[in-house]
């Protein structure tokens, strides 16, 4: 990407040079100069016109050269992008990936609209796709977005009412959302110069959280003495602008968790993961095409895909051999080569003998049941 940035900077400099030395302004200046000479000396019309023609030609040639340089730079930049980024993605697409799964895909799309707050679009899509979105779930997300909208306006009351109503469920997570909301409301009062009201609010609401947040409550009470200059005090971190965004994210995460759903919609996560994996997959497809080979294993990638931490999920494990989901009785087991399969598949490969050597289903390495380790996700 650094090469692209350097080339882009060169194009930008050339474009700015053209803007600061506007060719049209130069042409206008030449015409005005000739006009002034003709007005001052009508007898020099022919000479002035000849000079004007010559000047126009010179300026036009200069403009042409400058435009050619800019066009050349743009062409090189465009070719570099085309060469670096593969436009044809057909080699990475599995046209049968969603065979017999159309309803699941449509339901995922409909729920994505609902989860993004686009309720009218989600309802219209569900109706046209012949789906039924549960009213209870729809109402839950309507409530979530109403509270989220209030948080954006720094109105904490709806979120506080929700957090208080679900206090027991939030404490089981455990979640600090309710305390963070009270903390933010307390600081709002202080910043609005309502010191006495803030103290009364703290006495009323902080006591319940005293054992778990003692040090933070002490800092909140201590910052009162610095409110006139808190930006330069040891308590400046209490009024960081990003804290409001953190509360919004925390509320969304906890709300979704309580109704048994992840914070981000599955469609968003899938698209994000696919985008991150695409360069590696494209490179692998190109290598296989050059070697005239194909990846023989279905539903498994030939290389590891490096993903960001927020897109890594290990809540379940499906055995790549038996295709069955792991359970406590049939846990995932890692062989010496690093490949993981379920215990039942491992026992079948080893024919029940703990010291019987067998080949890994995915690489040439030989293993034994006794060498396998239980994996906990």
Coordinates of C-alpha atoms in Angstrom, one line a residue:
X1 CA 0.0 0.0 0.0
X2 CA 2.9 2.4 0.6
X3 CA 3.7 2.3 -3.2
X4 CA 0.1 3.3 -4.0
X5 CA 0.3 6.1 -1.5
X6 CA 3.5 7.5 -3.0
X7 CA 2.1 7.4 -6.5
X8 CA -1.1 9.0 -5.4
X9 CA 0.8 11.8 -3.7
X10 CA 2.6 12.5 -7.0
X11 CA -0.7 12.7 -8.9
X12 CA -2.0 15.0 -6.2
X13 CA 1.0 17.3 -6.5
X14 CA 0.6 17.5 -10.3
X15 CA -3.1 18.3 -10.0
X16 CA -2.5 21.0 -7.4
X17 CA 0.2 22.5 -9.6
X18 CA -2.3 22.8 -12.4
X19 CA -4.8 24.4 -10.1
X20 CA -2.4 27.0 -8.8
X21 CA -1.3 27.8 -12.3
X22 CA -4.7 27.7 -14.0
X23 CA -4.3 27.4 -17.8
X24 CA -7.6 29.3 -18.4
X25 CA -6.3 32.2 -16.4
X26 CA -3.2 32.3 -18.5
X27 CA -5.2 32.3 -21.7
X28 CA -7.5 35.1 -20.4
X29 CA -4.5 37.1 -19.4
X30 CA -3.0 36.8 -23.0
X31 CA -6.3 37.8 -24.6
X32 CA -6.8 40.8 -22.3
X33 CA -3.2 41.9 -23.0
X34 CA -3.8 41.8 -26.8
X35 CA -7.2 43.6 -26.4
X36 CA -5.5 46.4 -24.5
X37 CA -2.8 46.8 -27.1
X38 CA -5.4 47.0 -29.9
X39 CA -7.5 49.6 -28.0
X40 CA -4.4 51.8 -27.4
X41 CA -3.1 51.5 -31.0
X42 CA -5.7 50.4 -33.6
X43 CA -3.0 50.5 -36.3
X44 CA -1.2 47.5 -34.6
X45 CA -4.2 45.2 -35.0
X46 CA -2.4 42.7 -37.3
X47 CA 0.7 42.7 -35.2
X48 CA -1.3 42.2 -32.0
X49 CA -3.4 39.4 -33.5
X50 CA -0.2 37.7 -34.7
X51 CA 1.3 38.0 -31.2
X52 CA -1.9 36.7 -29.7
X53 CA -2.1 33.7 -32.0
X54 CA 1.5 32.9 -31.1
X55 CA 0.9 33.3 -27.4
X56 CA -2.3 31.2 -27.5
X57 CA -0.4 28.4 -29.3
X58 CA 2.4 28.5 -26.7
X59 CA 0.0 28.4 -23.8
X60 CA -2.0 25.7 -25.5
X61 CA 1.1 23.6 -26.0
X62 CA 2.1 24.1 -22.4
X63 CA -1.4 23.0 -21.2
X64 CA -1.3 20.0 -23.4
X65 CA 2.1 18.9 -22.0
X66 CA 0.9 19.4 -18.4
X67 CA -2.2 17.4 -19.1
X68 CA -0.2 14.6 -20.8
X69 CA 2.0 14.4 -17.7
X70 CA -1.0 14.2 -15.4
X71 CA -2.8 11.7 -17.7
X72 CA 0.4 9.5 -17.8
X73 CA 0.6 9.5 -14.0
X74 CA -3.1 8.5 -13.8
X75 CA -2.7 5.7 -16.3
X76 CA 0.4 4.3 -14.5
X77 CA -1.5 4.5 -11.2
X78 CA -4.6 2.8 -12.7
X79 CA -2.5 0.0 -14.2
X80 CA -0.6 -0.6 -10.9
X81 CA -4.0 -0.9 -9.1
X82 CA -5.3 -3.3 -11.7
X83 CA -2.2 -5.4 -11.5
X84 CA -2.1 -5.5 -7.7
X85 CA -5.8 -6.1 -7.1
X86 CA -7.6 -9.0 -8.7
X87 CA -10.9 -7.8 -10.3
X88 CA -12.1 -11.3 -11.2
X89 CA -13.4 -13.0 -8.1
X90 CA -15.0 -15.9 -9.8
X91 CA -12.2 -18.3 -8.8
X92 CA -12.9 -17.7 -5.1
X93 CA -16.7 -18.2 -5.4
X94 CA -18.4 -21.5 -4.6
X95 CA -21.7 -21.3 -6.6
X96 CA -23.2 -24.1 -4.6
X97 CA -22.4 -22.7 -1.1
X98 CA -26.1 -21.8 -0.5
X99 CA -27.7 -24.7 -2.2
X100 CA -30.8 -25.7 -0.1
X101 CA -30.0 -22.9 2.3
X102 CA -31.9 -20.1 0.6
X103 CA -34.3 -19.7 3.5
X104 CA -31.5 -19.4 6.0
X105 CA -29.8 -16.7 3.9
X106 CA -33.0 -14.7 3.4
X107 CA -33.7 -14.9 7.2
X108 CA -30.2 -13.7 7.9
X109 CA -30.6 -10.7 5.6
X110 CA -34.0 -9.8 7.0
X111 CA -32.7 -10.0 10.6
X112 CA -29.7 -7.8 9.6
X113 CA -32.1 -5.0 8.5
X114 CA -34.0 -5.4 11.8
X115 CA -30.8 -5.4 13.8
X116 CA -29.6 -2.2 12.1
X117 CA -32.8 -0.4 12.9
X118 CA -34.1 -0.5 9.3
X119 CA -37.5 -1.9 10.4
X120 CA -39.5 -0.9 7.4
X121 CA -36.9 -2.4 5.0
X122 CA -36.7 -5.5 7.1
X123 CA -40.5 -6.0 7.2
X124 CA -40.8 -5.4 3.4
X125 CA -38.0 -7.9 2.7
X126 CA -39.5 -10.5 5.0
X127 CA -42.9 -10.1 3.4
X128 CA -41.5 -10.5 -0.1
X129 CA -39.3 -13.5 0.9
X130 CA -42.2 -15.2 2.7
X131 CA -40.6 -15.0 6.1
X132 CA -42.1 -14.3 9.5
X133 CA -40.1 -12.2 11.9
X134 CA -41.3 -12.8 15.5
X135 CA -43.1 -9.8 16.9
X136 CA -41.3 -10.2 20.3
X137 CA -37.9 -9.9 18.7
X138 CA -38.9 -7.0 16.6
X139 CA -40.2 -5.1 19.6
X140 CA -37.0 -5.9 21.5
X141 CA -34.9 -4.2 18.8
X142 CA -37.3 -1.3 18.6
X143 CA -36.7 -0.8 22.3
X144 CA -33.0 -1.1 21.9
X145 CA -32.8 1.5 19.2
X146 CA -35.1 3.9 21.1
X147 CA -32.7 3.7 24.1
X148 CA -29.7 3.9 21.8
X149 CA -31.1 7.1 20.2
X150 CA -31.6 8.6 23.6
X151 CA -27.9 7.8 24.6
X152 CA -26.7 9.6 21.5
X153 CA -28.6 12.7 22.8
X154 CA -26.9 12.2 26.2
X155 CA -30.3 11.2 27.7
X156 CA -29.4 8.4 30.1
X157 CA -32.8 7.9 31.7
X158 CA -34.2 5.2 29.4
X159 CA -30.9 3.2 29.6
X160 CA -30.9 3.5 33.4
X161 CA -34.4 2.3 33.7
X162 CA -33.6 -0.7 31.4
X163 CA -30.4 -1.5 33.3
X164 CA -32.2 -1.3 36.7
X165 CA -35.0 -3.6 35.4
X166 CA -32.4 -6.2 34.3
X167 CA -30.0 -5.8 37.2
X168 CA -29.9 -9.4 38.2
X169 CA -29.3 -10.7 34.6
X170 CA -26.6 -8.1 34.1
X171 CA -24.8 -9.0 37.3
X172 CA -24.7 -12.6 36.2
X173 CA -22.6 -11.7 33.1
X174 CA -21.0 -9.8 35.0
X175 CA -21.7 -6.3 33.5
X176 CA -20.7 -2.9 34.8
X177 CA -23.3 -1.1 32.6
X178 CA -25.6 0.1 35.3
X179 CA -22.7 1.6 37.3
X180 CA -21.2 3.2 34.2
X181 CA -24.6 4.9 33.5
X182 CA -24.9 6.2 37.0
X183 CA -21.3 7.4 36.8
X184 CA -22.0 9.3 33.6
X185 CA -25.1 10.9 35.0
X186 CA -23.2 12.0 38.1
X187 CA -20.5 13.6 35.9
X188 CA -23.2 15.3 33.7
X189 CA -24.6 17.0 36.8
X190 CA -21.1 18.2 37.9
X191 CA -20.3 19.5 34.4
X192 CA -23.6 21.4 34.4
X193 CA -22.5 23.1 37.7
X194 CA -25.2 21.2 39.7
X195 CA -22.7 20.1 42.4
X196 CA -25.3 19.7 45.2
X197 CA -27.6 17.6 42.9
X198 CA -24.6 15.5 42.0
X199 CA -23.8 14.8 45.6
X200 CA -27.4 13.8 46.4
X201 CA -27.4 11.6 43.3
X202 CA -24.2 9.9 44.4
X203 CA -25.5 9.2 47.9
X204 CA -28.7 7.7 46.4
X205 CA -27.1 5.5 43.7
X206 CA -23.5 4.7 44.4
X207 CA -24.0 2.8 47.7
X208 CA -25.2 -0.4 46.0
X209 CA -21.9 -0.5 44.0
X210 CA -19.6 0.4 46.9
X211 CA -18.0 -3.0 47.4
X212 CA -17.2 -3.6 43.7
X213 CA -16.2 -0.1 42.6
X214 CA -14.8 1.5 45.8
X215 CA -11.7 3.1 44.2
X216 CA -13.6 4.5 41.3
X217 CA -16.3 6.0 43.5
X218 CA -13.6 7.6 45.6
X219 CA -12.2 9.3 42.5
X220 CA -15.6 10.4 41.4
X221 CA -16.2 12.1 44.7
X222 CA -12.7 13.6 44.8
X223 CA -13.0 15.2 41.3
X224 CA -15.6 17.7 42.7
X225 CA -12.7 19.8 44.0
X226 CA -11.3 20.1 40.5
X227 CA -14.4 20.7 38.4
X228 CA -13.3 24.2 37.4
X229 CA -10.1 22.9 36.0
X230 CA -10.7 19.2 35.6
X231 CA -9.1 19.1 32.1
X232 CA -5.7 19.7 33.6
X233 CA -6.3 17.7 36.8
X234 CA -5.5 14.1 37.8
X235 CA -9.2 13.4 37.0
X236 CA -9.1 14.5 33.3
X237 CA -9.7 10.9 32.2
X238 CA -13.2 11.0 33.8
X239 CA -14.6 13.3 31.1
X240 CA -13.0 11.7 28.0
X241 CA -15.3 12.3 25.0
X242 CA -15.1 8.6 23.9
X243 CA -16.8 7.5 27.1
X244 CA -20.2 8.2 25.7
X245 CA -19.5 6.0 22.7
X246 CA -18.2 3.3 25.0
X247 CA -21.5 3.3 26.9
X248 CA -23.5 3.0 23.7
X249 CA -21.4 0.0 22.6
X250 CA -21.6 -1.6 26.1
X251 CA -25.4 -1.1 26.1
X252 CA -25.8 -2.7 22.7
X253 CA -23.6 -5.6 23.7
X254 CA -25.4 -6.3 26.9
X255 CA -28.8 -5.9 25.4
X256 CA -28.1 -8.4 22.7
X257 CA -26.5 -10.8 25.1
X258 CA -29.6 -10.8 27.3
X259 CA -31.7 -11.9 24.4
X260 CA -29.2 -14.6 23.4
X261 CA -27.7 -12.8 20.3
X262 CA -24.2 -11.6 19.5
X263 CA -23.5 -7.9 19.5
X264 CA -22.9 -7.8 15.7
X265 CA -25.3 -9.3 13.1
X266 CA -24.1 -12.6 11.5
X267 CA -24.3 -11.0 8.1
X268 CA -22.0 -8.1 9.1
X269 CA -19.5 -10.6 10.6
X270 CA -19.6 -12.9 7.6
X271 CA -19.0 -10.0 5.2
X272 CA -16.2 -8.7 7.4
X273 CA -14.5 -12.1 7.6
X274 CA -14.9 -12.7 3.9
X275 CA -13.3 -9.3 3.1
X276 CA -10.3 -10.1 5.4
X277 CA -9.9 -13.6 3.9
X278 CA -10.3 -12.6 0.3
X279 CA -6.6 -11.6 -0.5
X280 CA -5.3 -14.9 1.0
X281 CA -7.9 -17.0 -0.9
X282 CA -7.2 -15.1 -4.2
X283 CA -3.5 -15.8 -3.8
X284 CA -4.1 -19.5 -3.0
X285 CA -6.4 -19.8 -6.1
X286 CA -3.7 -18.2 -8.3
X287 CA -1.0 -20.7 -7.0
X288 CA -3.3 -23.7 -7.5
X289 CA -4.2 -22.5 -11.0
X290 CA -0.5 -22.1 -11.9
X291 CA 0.3 -25.6 -10.5
X292 CA -2.8 -27.0 -12.2
X293 CA -4.0 -28.5 -9.0
X294 CA -7.3 -28.3 -7.0
X295 CA -8.1 -28.3 -3.3
X296 CA -9.7 -31.7 -2.7
X297 CA -11.2 -31.2 0.7
X298 CA -14.7 -29.8 0.8
X299 CA -15.7 -27.0 3.2
X300 CA -12.1 -26.5 4.5
X301 CA -9.6 -23.9 3.5
X302 CA -6.1 -25.0 2.5
X303 CA -4.3 -22.3 4.5
X304 CA -4.9 -20.5 7.8
X305 CA -6.7 -17.1 7.5
X306 CA -5.5 -14.4 9.8
X307 CA -8.5 -12.6 11.3
X308 CA -8.8 -9.8 13.8
X309 CA -9.6 -10.7 17.4
X310 CA -13.2 -9.5 17.2
X311 CA -14.0 -11.9 14.3
X312 CA -12.7 -15.0 16.0
X313 CA -15.3 -17.3 17.4
X314 CA -14.8 -20.7 19.1
X315 CA -18.2 -21.3 20.8
X316 CA -18.7 -24.6 19.0
X317 CA -16.5 -27.2 17.2
X318 CA -17.6 -29.4 14.4
X319 CA -15.5 -32.5 13.7
X320 CA -14.0 -32.2 10.1
X321 CA -14.2 -36.0 9.8
X322 CA -17.6 -36.9 11.2
X323 CA -19.1 -33.4 10.6
X324 CA -20.7 -33.7 14.0
X325 CA -20.7 -31.0 16.7
X326 CA -18.5 -31.7 19.7
X327 CA -20.1 -32.5 23.0
X328 CA -18.8 -33.1 26.6
X329 CA -18.9 -36.9 25.8
X330 CA -17.3 -36.4 22.4
X331 CA -14.8 -33.5 22.9
X332 CA -12.4 -32.1 20.4
X333 CA -8.9 -33.7 20.5
X334 CA -5.7 -32.2 19.1
X335 CA -3.2 -34.6 17.5
X336 CA 0.6 -34.1 17.5
X337 CA 0.5 -32.4 14.1
X338 CA -1.9 -29.8 15.4
X339 CA -5.1 -30.9 13.6
X340 CA -8.2 -31.3 15.7
X341 CA -10.9 -33.9 15.4
X342 CA -13.5 -35.3 17.8
X343 CA -12.7 -38.1 20.2
X344 CA -15.0 -40.6 18.5
X345 CA -13.3 -40.1 15.2
X346 CA -9.9 -40.3 16.9
X347 CA -10.9 -43.7 18.4
X348 CA -12.1 -45.0 15.1
X349 CA -8.8 -44.0 13.4
X350 CA -6.8 -45.7 16.1
X351 CA -9.1 -48.7 16.1
X352 CA -9.6 -48.3 19.9
X353 CA -5.9 -49.0 20.6
X354 CA -4.3 -46.1 22.5
X355 CA -0.8 -46.9 21.1
X356 CA -1.9 -47.8 17.6
X357 CA -0.2 -45.5 15.1
X358 CA -2.4 -44.0 12.4
X359 CA -2.1 -41.3 9.7
X360 CA -3.7 -37.9 10.3
X361 CA -6.7 -37.4 7.9
X362 CA -5.3 -34.0 6.7
X363 CA -1.5 -34.4 6.7
X364 CA 1.2 -37.2 6.5
X365 CA 2.0 -37.1 10.2
X366 CA 1.4 -40.2 12.2
X367 CA -0.3 -40.0 15.6
X368 CA -1.5 -42.2 18.5
X369 CA -4.6 -41.8 20.6
X370 CA -2.4 -41.6 23.7
X371 CA -0.7 -38.5 22.3
X372 CA -3.8 -36.5 21.6
X373 CA -4.8 -33.7 23.9
X374 CA -8.2 -32.5 24.9
X375 CA -9.0 -29.0 23.5
X376 CA -11.1 -26.4 25.4
X377 CA -12.6 -23.6 23.3

